[in-house]
Coordinates of C-alpha atoms and ligand atoms in Angstrom, one line a residue:
X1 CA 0.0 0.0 0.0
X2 CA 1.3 3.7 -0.8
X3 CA 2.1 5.8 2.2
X4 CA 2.6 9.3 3.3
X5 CA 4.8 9.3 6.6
X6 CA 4.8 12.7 7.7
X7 CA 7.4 13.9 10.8
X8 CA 5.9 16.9 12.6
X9 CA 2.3 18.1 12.7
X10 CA 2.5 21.2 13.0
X11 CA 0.1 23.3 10.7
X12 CA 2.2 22.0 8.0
X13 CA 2.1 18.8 9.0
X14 CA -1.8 18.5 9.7
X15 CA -3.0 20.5 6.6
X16 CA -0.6 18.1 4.5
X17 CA -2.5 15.2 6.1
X18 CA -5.8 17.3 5.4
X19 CA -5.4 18.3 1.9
X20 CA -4.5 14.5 0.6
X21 CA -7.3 13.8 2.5
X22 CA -9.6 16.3 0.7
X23 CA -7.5 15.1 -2.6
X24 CA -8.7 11.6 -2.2
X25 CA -5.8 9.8 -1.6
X26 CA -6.1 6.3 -1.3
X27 CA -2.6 5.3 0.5
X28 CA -1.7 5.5 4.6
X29 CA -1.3 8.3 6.3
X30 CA 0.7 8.5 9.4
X31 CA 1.4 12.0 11.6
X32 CA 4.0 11.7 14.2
X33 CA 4.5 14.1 16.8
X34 CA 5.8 14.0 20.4
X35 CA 3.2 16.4 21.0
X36 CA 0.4 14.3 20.4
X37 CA -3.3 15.9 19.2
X38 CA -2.6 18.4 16.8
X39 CA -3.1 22.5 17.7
X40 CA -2.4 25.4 16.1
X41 CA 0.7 27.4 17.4
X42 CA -0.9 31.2 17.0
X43 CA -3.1 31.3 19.7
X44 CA -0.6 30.4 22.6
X45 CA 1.0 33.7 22.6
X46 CA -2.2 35.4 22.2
X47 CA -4.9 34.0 24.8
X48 CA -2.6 31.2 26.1
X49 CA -4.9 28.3 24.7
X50 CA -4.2 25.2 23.2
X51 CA -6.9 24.8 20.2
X52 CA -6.9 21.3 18.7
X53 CA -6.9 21.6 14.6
X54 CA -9.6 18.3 14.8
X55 CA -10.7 16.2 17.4
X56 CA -9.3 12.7 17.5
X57 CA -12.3 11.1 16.2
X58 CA -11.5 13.4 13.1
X59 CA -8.1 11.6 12.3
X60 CA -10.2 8.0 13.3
X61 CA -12.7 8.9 10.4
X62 CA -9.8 10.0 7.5
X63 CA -7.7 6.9 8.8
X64 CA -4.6 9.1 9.6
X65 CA -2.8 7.6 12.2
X66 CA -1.7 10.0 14.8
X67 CA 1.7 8.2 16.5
X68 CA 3.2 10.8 19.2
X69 CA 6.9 9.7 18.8
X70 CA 9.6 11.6 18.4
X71 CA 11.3 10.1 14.9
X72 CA 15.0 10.5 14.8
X73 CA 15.9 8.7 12.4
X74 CA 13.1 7.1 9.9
X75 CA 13.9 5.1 7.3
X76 CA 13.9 7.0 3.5
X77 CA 11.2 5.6 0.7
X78 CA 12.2 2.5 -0.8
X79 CA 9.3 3.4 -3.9
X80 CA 7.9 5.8 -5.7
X81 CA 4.8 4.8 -3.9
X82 CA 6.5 6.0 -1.1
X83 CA 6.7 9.2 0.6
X84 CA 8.6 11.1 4.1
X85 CA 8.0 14.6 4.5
X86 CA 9.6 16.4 7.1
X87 CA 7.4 19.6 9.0
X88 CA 9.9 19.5 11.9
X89 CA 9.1 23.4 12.5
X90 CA 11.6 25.6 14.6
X91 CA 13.2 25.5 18.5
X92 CA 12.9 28.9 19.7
X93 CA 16.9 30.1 20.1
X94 CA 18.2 30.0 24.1
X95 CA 19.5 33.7 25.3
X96 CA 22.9 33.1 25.7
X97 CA 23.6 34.9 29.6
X98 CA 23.9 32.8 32.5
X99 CA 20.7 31.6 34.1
X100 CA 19.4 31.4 30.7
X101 CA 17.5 27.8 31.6
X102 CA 15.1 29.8 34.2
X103 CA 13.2 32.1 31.2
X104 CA 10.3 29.9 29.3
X105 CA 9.8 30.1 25.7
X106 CA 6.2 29.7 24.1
X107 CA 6.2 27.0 21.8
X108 CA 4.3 24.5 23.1
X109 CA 0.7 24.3 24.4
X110 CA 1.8 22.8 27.9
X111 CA 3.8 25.8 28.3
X112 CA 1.4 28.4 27.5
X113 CA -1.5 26.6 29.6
X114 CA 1.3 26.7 32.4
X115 CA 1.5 30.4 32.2
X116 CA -2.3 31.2 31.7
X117 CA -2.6 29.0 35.1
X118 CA 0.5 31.3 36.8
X119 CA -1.4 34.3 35.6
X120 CA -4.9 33.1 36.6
X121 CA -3.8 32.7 40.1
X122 CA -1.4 35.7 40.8
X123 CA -3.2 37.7 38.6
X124 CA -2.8 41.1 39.7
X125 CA 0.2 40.4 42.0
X126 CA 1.9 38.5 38.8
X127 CA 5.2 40.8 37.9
X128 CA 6.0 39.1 34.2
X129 CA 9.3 39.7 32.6
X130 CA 9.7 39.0 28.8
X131 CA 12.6 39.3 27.0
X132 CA 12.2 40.1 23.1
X133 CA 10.1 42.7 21.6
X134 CA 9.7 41.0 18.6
X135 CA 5.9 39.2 17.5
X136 CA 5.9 36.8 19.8
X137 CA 7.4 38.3 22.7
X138 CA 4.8 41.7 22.2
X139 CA 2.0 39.5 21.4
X140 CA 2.4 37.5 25.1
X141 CA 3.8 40.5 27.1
X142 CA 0.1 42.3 26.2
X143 CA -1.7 39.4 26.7
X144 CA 0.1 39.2 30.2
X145 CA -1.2 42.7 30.5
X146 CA -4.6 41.7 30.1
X147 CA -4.4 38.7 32.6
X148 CA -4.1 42.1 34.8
X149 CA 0.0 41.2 35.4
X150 CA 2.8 43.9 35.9
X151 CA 4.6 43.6 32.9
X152 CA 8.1 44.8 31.9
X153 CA 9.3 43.9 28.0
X154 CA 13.2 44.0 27.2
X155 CA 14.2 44.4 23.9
X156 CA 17.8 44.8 22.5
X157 CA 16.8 47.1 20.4
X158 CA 15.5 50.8 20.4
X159 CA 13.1 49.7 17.7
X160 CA 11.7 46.3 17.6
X161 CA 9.8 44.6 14.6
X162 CA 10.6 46.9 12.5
X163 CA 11.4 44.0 9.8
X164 CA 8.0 43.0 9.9
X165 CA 6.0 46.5 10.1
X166 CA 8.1 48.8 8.8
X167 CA 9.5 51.2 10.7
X168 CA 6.3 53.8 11.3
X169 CA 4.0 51.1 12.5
X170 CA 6.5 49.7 14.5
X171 CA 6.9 52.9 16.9
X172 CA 3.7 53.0 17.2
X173 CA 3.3 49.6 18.4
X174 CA 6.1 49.5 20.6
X175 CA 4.4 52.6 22.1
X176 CA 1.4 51.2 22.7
X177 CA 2.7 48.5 25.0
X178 CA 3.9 51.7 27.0
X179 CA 0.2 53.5 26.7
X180 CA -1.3 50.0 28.0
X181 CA 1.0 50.1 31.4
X182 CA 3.7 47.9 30.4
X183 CA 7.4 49.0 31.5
X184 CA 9.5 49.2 28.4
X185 CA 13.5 48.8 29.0
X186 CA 16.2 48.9 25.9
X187 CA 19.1 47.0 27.0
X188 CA 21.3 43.3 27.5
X189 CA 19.8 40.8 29.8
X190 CA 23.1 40.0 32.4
X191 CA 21.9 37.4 33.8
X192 CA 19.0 35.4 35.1
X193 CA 17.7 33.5 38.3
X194 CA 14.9 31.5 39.1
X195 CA 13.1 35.1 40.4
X196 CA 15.4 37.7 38.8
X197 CA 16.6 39.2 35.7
X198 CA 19.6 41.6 35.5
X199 CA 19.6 44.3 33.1
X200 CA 21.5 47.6 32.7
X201 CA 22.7 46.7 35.8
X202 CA 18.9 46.7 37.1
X203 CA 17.6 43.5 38.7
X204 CA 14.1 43.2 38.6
X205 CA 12.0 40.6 40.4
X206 CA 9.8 38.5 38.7
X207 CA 7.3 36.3 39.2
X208 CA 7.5 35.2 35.4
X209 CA 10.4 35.2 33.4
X210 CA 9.6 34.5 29.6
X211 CA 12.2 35.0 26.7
X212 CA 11.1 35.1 23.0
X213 CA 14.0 36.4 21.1
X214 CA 13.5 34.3 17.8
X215 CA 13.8 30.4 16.3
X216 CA 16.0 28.3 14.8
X217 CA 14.8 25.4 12.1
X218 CA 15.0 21.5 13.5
X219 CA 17.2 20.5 10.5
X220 CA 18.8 17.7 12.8
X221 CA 16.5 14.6 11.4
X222 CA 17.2 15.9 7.9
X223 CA 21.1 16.4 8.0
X224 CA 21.4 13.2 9.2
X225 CA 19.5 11.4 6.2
X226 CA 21.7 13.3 3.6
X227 CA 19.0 16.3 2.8
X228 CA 20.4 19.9 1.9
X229 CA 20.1 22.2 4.5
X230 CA 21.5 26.2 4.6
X231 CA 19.1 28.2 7.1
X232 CA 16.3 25.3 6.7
X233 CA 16.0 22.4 4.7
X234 CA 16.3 23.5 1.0
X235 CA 13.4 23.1 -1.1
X236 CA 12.1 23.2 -4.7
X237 CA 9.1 25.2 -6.3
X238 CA 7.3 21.5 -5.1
X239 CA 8.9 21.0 -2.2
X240 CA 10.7 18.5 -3.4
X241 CA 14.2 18.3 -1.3
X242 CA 17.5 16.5 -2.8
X243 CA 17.3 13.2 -1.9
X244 CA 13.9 11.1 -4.4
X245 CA 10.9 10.6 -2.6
X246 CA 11.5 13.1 0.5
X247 CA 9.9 16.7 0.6
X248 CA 9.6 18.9 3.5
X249 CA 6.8 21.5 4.3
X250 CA 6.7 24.7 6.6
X251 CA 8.9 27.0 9.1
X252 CA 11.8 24.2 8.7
X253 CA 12.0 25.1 4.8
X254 CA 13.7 27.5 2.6
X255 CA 13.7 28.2 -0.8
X256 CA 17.2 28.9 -2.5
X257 CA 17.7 32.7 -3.1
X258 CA 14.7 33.4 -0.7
X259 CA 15.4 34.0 2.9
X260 CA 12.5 32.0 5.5
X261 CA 9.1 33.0 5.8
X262 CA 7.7 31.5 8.8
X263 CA 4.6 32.1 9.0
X264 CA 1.0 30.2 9.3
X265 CA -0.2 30.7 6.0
X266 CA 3.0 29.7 4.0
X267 CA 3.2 26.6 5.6
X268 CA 0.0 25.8 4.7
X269 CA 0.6 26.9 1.0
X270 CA 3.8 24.4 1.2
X271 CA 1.8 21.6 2.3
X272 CA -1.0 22.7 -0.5
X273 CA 2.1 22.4 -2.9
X274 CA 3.2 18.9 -1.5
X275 CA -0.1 17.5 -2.1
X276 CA -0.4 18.3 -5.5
X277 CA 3.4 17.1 -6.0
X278 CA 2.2 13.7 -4.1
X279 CA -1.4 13.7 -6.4
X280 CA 0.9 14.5 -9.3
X281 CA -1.9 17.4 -9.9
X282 CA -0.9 21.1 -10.8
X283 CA 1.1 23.1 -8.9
X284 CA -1.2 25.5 -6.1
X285 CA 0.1 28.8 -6.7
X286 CA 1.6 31.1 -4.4
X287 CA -0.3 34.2 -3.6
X288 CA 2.0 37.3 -2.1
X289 CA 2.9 36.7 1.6
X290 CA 0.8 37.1 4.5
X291 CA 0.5 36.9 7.9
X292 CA -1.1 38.8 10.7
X293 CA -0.5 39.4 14.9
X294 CA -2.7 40.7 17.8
X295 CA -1.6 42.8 20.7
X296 CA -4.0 45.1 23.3
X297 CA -6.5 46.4 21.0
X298 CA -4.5 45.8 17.7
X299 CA -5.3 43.6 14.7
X300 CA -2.3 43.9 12.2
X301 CA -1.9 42.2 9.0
X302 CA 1.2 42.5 7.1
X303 CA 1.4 41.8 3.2
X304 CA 4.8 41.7 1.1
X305 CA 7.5 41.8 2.6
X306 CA 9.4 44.8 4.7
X307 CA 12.8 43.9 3.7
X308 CA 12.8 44.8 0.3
X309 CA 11.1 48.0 0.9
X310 CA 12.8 51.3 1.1
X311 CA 11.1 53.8 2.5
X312 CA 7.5 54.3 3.9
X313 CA 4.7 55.9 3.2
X314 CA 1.6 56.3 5.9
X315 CA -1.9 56.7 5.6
X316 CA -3.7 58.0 9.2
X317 CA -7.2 57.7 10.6
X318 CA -8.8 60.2 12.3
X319 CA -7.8 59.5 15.5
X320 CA -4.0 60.3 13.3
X321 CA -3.1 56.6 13.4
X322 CA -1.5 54.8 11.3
X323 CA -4.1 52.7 9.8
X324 CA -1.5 51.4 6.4
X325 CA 2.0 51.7 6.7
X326 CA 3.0 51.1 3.0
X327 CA 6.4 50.1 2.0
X328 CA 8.0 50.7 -1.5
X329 CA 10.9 49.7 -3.3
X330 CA 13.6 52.8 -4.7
X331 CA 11.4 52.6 -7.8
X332 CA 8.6 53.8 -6.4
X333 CA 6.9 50.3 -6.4
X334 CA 4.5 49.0 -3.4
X335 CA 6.2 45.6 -2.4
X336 CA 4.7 45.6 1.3
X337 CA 1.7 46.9 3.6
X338 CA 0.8 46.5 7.0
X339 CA -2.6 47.8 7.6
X340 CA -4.4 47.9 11.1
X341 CA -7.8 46.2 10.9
X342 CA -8.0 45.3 7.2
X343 CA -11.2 43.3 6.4
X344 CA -11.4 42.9 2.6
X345 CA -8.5 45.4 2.6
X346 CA -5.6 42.8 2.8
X347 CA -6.7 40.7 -0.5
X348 CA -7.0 44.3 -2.4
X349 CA -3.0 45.0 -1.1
X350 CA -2.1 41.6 -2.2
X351 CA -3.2 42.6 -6.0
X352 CA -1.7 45.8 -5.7
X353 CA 1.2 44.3 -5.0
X354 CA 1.5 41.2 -7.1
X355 CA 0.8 44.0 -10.2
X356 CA 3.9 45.9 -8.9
X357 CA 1.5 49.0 -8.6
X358 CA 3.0 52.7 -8.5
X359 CA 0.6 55.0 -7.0
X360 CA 1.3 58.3 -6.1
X361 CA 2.2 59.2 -2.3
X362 CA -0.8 61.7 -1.8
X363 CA -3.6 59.1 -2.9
X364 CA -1.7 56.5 -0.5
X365 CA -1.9 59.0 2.1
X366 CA -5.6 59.8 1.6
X367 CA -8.1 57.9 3.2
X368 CA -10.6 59.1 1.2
X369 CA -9.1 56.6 -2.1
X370 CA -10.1 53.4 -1.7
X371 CA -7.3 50.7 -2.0
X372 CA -9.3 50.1 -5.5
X373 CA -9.0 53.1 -6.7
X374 CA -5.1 53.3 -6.0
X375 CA -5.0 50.3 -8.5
X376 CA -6.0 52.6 -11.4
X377 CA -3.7 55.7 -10.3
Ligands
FAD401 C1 3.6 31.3 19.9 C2 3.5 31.5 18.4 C3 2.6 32.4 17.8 C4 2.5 32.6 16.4 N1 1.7 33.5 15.9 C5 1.6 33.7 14.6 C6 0.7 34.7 14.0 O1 0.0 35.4 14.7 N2 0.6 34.8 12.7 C7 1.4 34.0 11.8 O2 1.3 34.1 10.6 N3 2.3 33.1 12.3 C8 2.4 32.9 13.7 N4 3.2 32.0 14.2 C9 4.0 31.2 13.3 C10 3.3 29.9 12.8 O3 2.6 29.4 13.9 C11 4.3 29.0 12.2 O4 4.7 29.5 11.0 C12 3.7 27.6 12.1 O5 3.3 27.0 13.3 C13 4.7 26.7 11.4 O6 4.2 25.4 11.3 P1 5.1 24.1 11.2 O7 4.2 23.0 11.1 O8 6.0 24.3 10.0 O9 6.0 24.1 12.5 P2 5.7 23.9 14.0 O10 4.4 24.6 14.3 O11 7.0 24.3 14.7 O12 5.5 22.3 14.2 C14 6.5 21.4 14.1 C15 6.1 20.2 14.8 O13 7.1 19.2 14.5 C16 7.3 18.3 15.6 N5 8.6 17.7 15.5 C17 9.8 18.3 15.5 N6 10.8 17.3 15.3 C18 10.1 16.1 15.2 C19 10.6 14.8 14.9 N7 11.8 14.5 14.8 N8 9.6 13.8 14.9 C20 8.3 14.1 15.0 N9 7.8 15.3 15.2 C21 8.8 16.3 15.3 C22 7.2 19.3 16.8 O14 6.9 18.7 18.0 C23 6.1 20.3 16.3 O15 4.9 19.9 16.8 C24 3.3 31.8 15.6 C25 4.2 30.8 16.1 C26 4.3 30.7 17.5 C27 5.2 29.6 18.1

């Protein structure tokens, strides 16, 4: 019988199992993970939840076998029947200060449901200390906030996220965590104890000590069976990696001459890609990148990409916020947008942007043109 033996179910990982499921694929499917049902990895900085993708009798139903092991070493296709796919995901990266062990990282569910419990009980005793500004970090220091915790948020740099929002946007987010009574600090972490972090020669106490200051890809599994790695495991336009019969899906991939995106919706456009190259059907096509985060009263979603953007041009509300931060390339050229509760609004960015529109910076600024309408200037 055919099989699919997938390593990781992450998003990638499940919506891989989901889509040949949908495709009607005939063969076995087996999911391993150590960390058993399958949830989604957004909401545990955000509300501290674990949310199941399915329930188990879901996997029962479709016949995918859910194994939670930890596969080190599984062995490669011996057909072209036969398929390994590796969604192996990221390990947050360890702050390198003594003490280091005593700060939590959110990446699991057990981890976040540990820290909802802290913050349930403490609540408005709870001093939390997060180190790293960046999405994740922000997104848990406000939700932290709203648990009714005193929070303090370390970042290394004056201006966090910029990368991802563009430079505007990100002051004015970083500022908000100050408006919503977090402590903001700019500064190296010393050290760390069980109860204390050290910083600018400050120690402050904490109750909660959580560090977020970015991820590294789990290419161990793949190195060791021979597959390409540089950043993440290397991957083609299907997903297809070096060695016959073994592609990989989601945060642990990267496309030559790309750098990573990890984020929710591209892993779930690599494993639309890896079902079609399983199904031998056509090639799902990628739409412009996406992705989105929530922190105090803020829905962002960013589309493009801020790296290959210039400069910035902003478009306020009325309250003089910046409701689209849009970034453009040294020819004029809109290559990314983050925008501040979108709607439709994101979908209209991505055309604007896969048409490598040009409009002028006074109808970008006006909130009175639509996003349509800037697709005709
Ligand atoms: C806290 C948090 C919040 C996020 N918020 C957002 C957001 O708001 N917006 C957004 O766009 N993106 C967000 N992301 C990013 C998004 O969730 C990731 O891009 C997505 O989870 C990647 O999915 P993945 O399946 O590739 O990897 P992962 O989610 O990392 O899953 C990989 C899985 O592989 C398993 N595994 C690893 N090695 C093995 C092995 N050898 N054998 C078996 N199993 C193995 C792991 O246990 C893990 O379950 C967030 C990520 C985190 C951690």
């Amino acid at each position: 019988m055919a099989s699919v033996q997938i390593l990781g179910a992450g998003v990638a990982g499940f919506a891989l199992a989901r889509e040949l499921v949908q495709a009607g694929y005939d063969g076995q499917i087996v999911l391993n993970d150590p960390q058993g049902l399958p949830y989604d990895r957004p909401p545990l900085s955000k509300s501290l939840e674990r949310v199941p993708f399915a329930p188990p009798q879901w996997f029962a139903q479709h016949s995918i076998e859910l194994r939670d092991e930890l596969i080190e070493t599984p062995p490669l296709p011996t057909s072209k029947e036969d398929w390994l796919v590796l969604a192996t995901g990221t390990t947050p990266l360890a702050l390198n200060v003594p003490g280091a062990e005593n700060a939590k990282v959110i990446h699991t569910a057990s981890v976040a449901e540990e820290l909802a419990q802290k913050l349930s009980f403490g609540a408005f005793g709870t001093h939390a200390v997060v180190i790293g500004a960046g999405l994740i970090g922000a997104e848990f220091a406000a939700a932290a906030r709203q648990f009714g915790a005193t929070v303090t948020l370390i970042s290394n740099q004056e201006l966090p996220a910029q990368k991802a929002f563009g430079p505007a946007l990100a002051r004015q987010l970083h500022e908000d965590h100050r408006i919503g009574g977090i402590r903001l600090i700019t500064g190296q972490v010393q050290n760390i104890t069980e109860h204390t972090v050290r910083v600018n020669d400050e120690e402050l106490e904490a109750d909660i000590i959580v560090s977020a200051i970015g991820v590294t890809p789990n290419v161990q599994v793949a190195q060791q069976l021979g597959v390409r790695t540089d950043d993440g495991i290397l991957v083609d336009q299907h997903q297809r990696t070096n060695l016959p019969q073994v592609l990989a899906v989601g945060d642990v991939t990267r496309h030559p001459g790309e750098r990573a995106y990890r984020h929710w919706e591209h892993a779930i456009e690599d494993a639309q890609i890896a079902a079609s190259t399983i199904m031998a059907t056509p090639t799902v096509q990628r739409q412009t990148p996406w992705f989105w985060s929530d922190r105090h009263e803020s829905h962002i979603e960013v589309v493009g990409d801020f790296s290959r953007a210039k400069y910035s041009v902003e478009r306020l509300n009325w309250q003089e916020r910046i409701q689209i931060s849009f970034g453009l390339n040294d020819q004029g050229q809109l290559v990314a947008a983050a925008l501040a509760d979108p709607g439709q609004d994101s979908d209209i960015m991505r055309e604007l942007i896969a048409h490598g529109r040009s409009p002028n910076h006074s109808d970008l600024q006006n909130p009175r043109i639509s996003l349509r309408d800037l697709g005709q200037s």
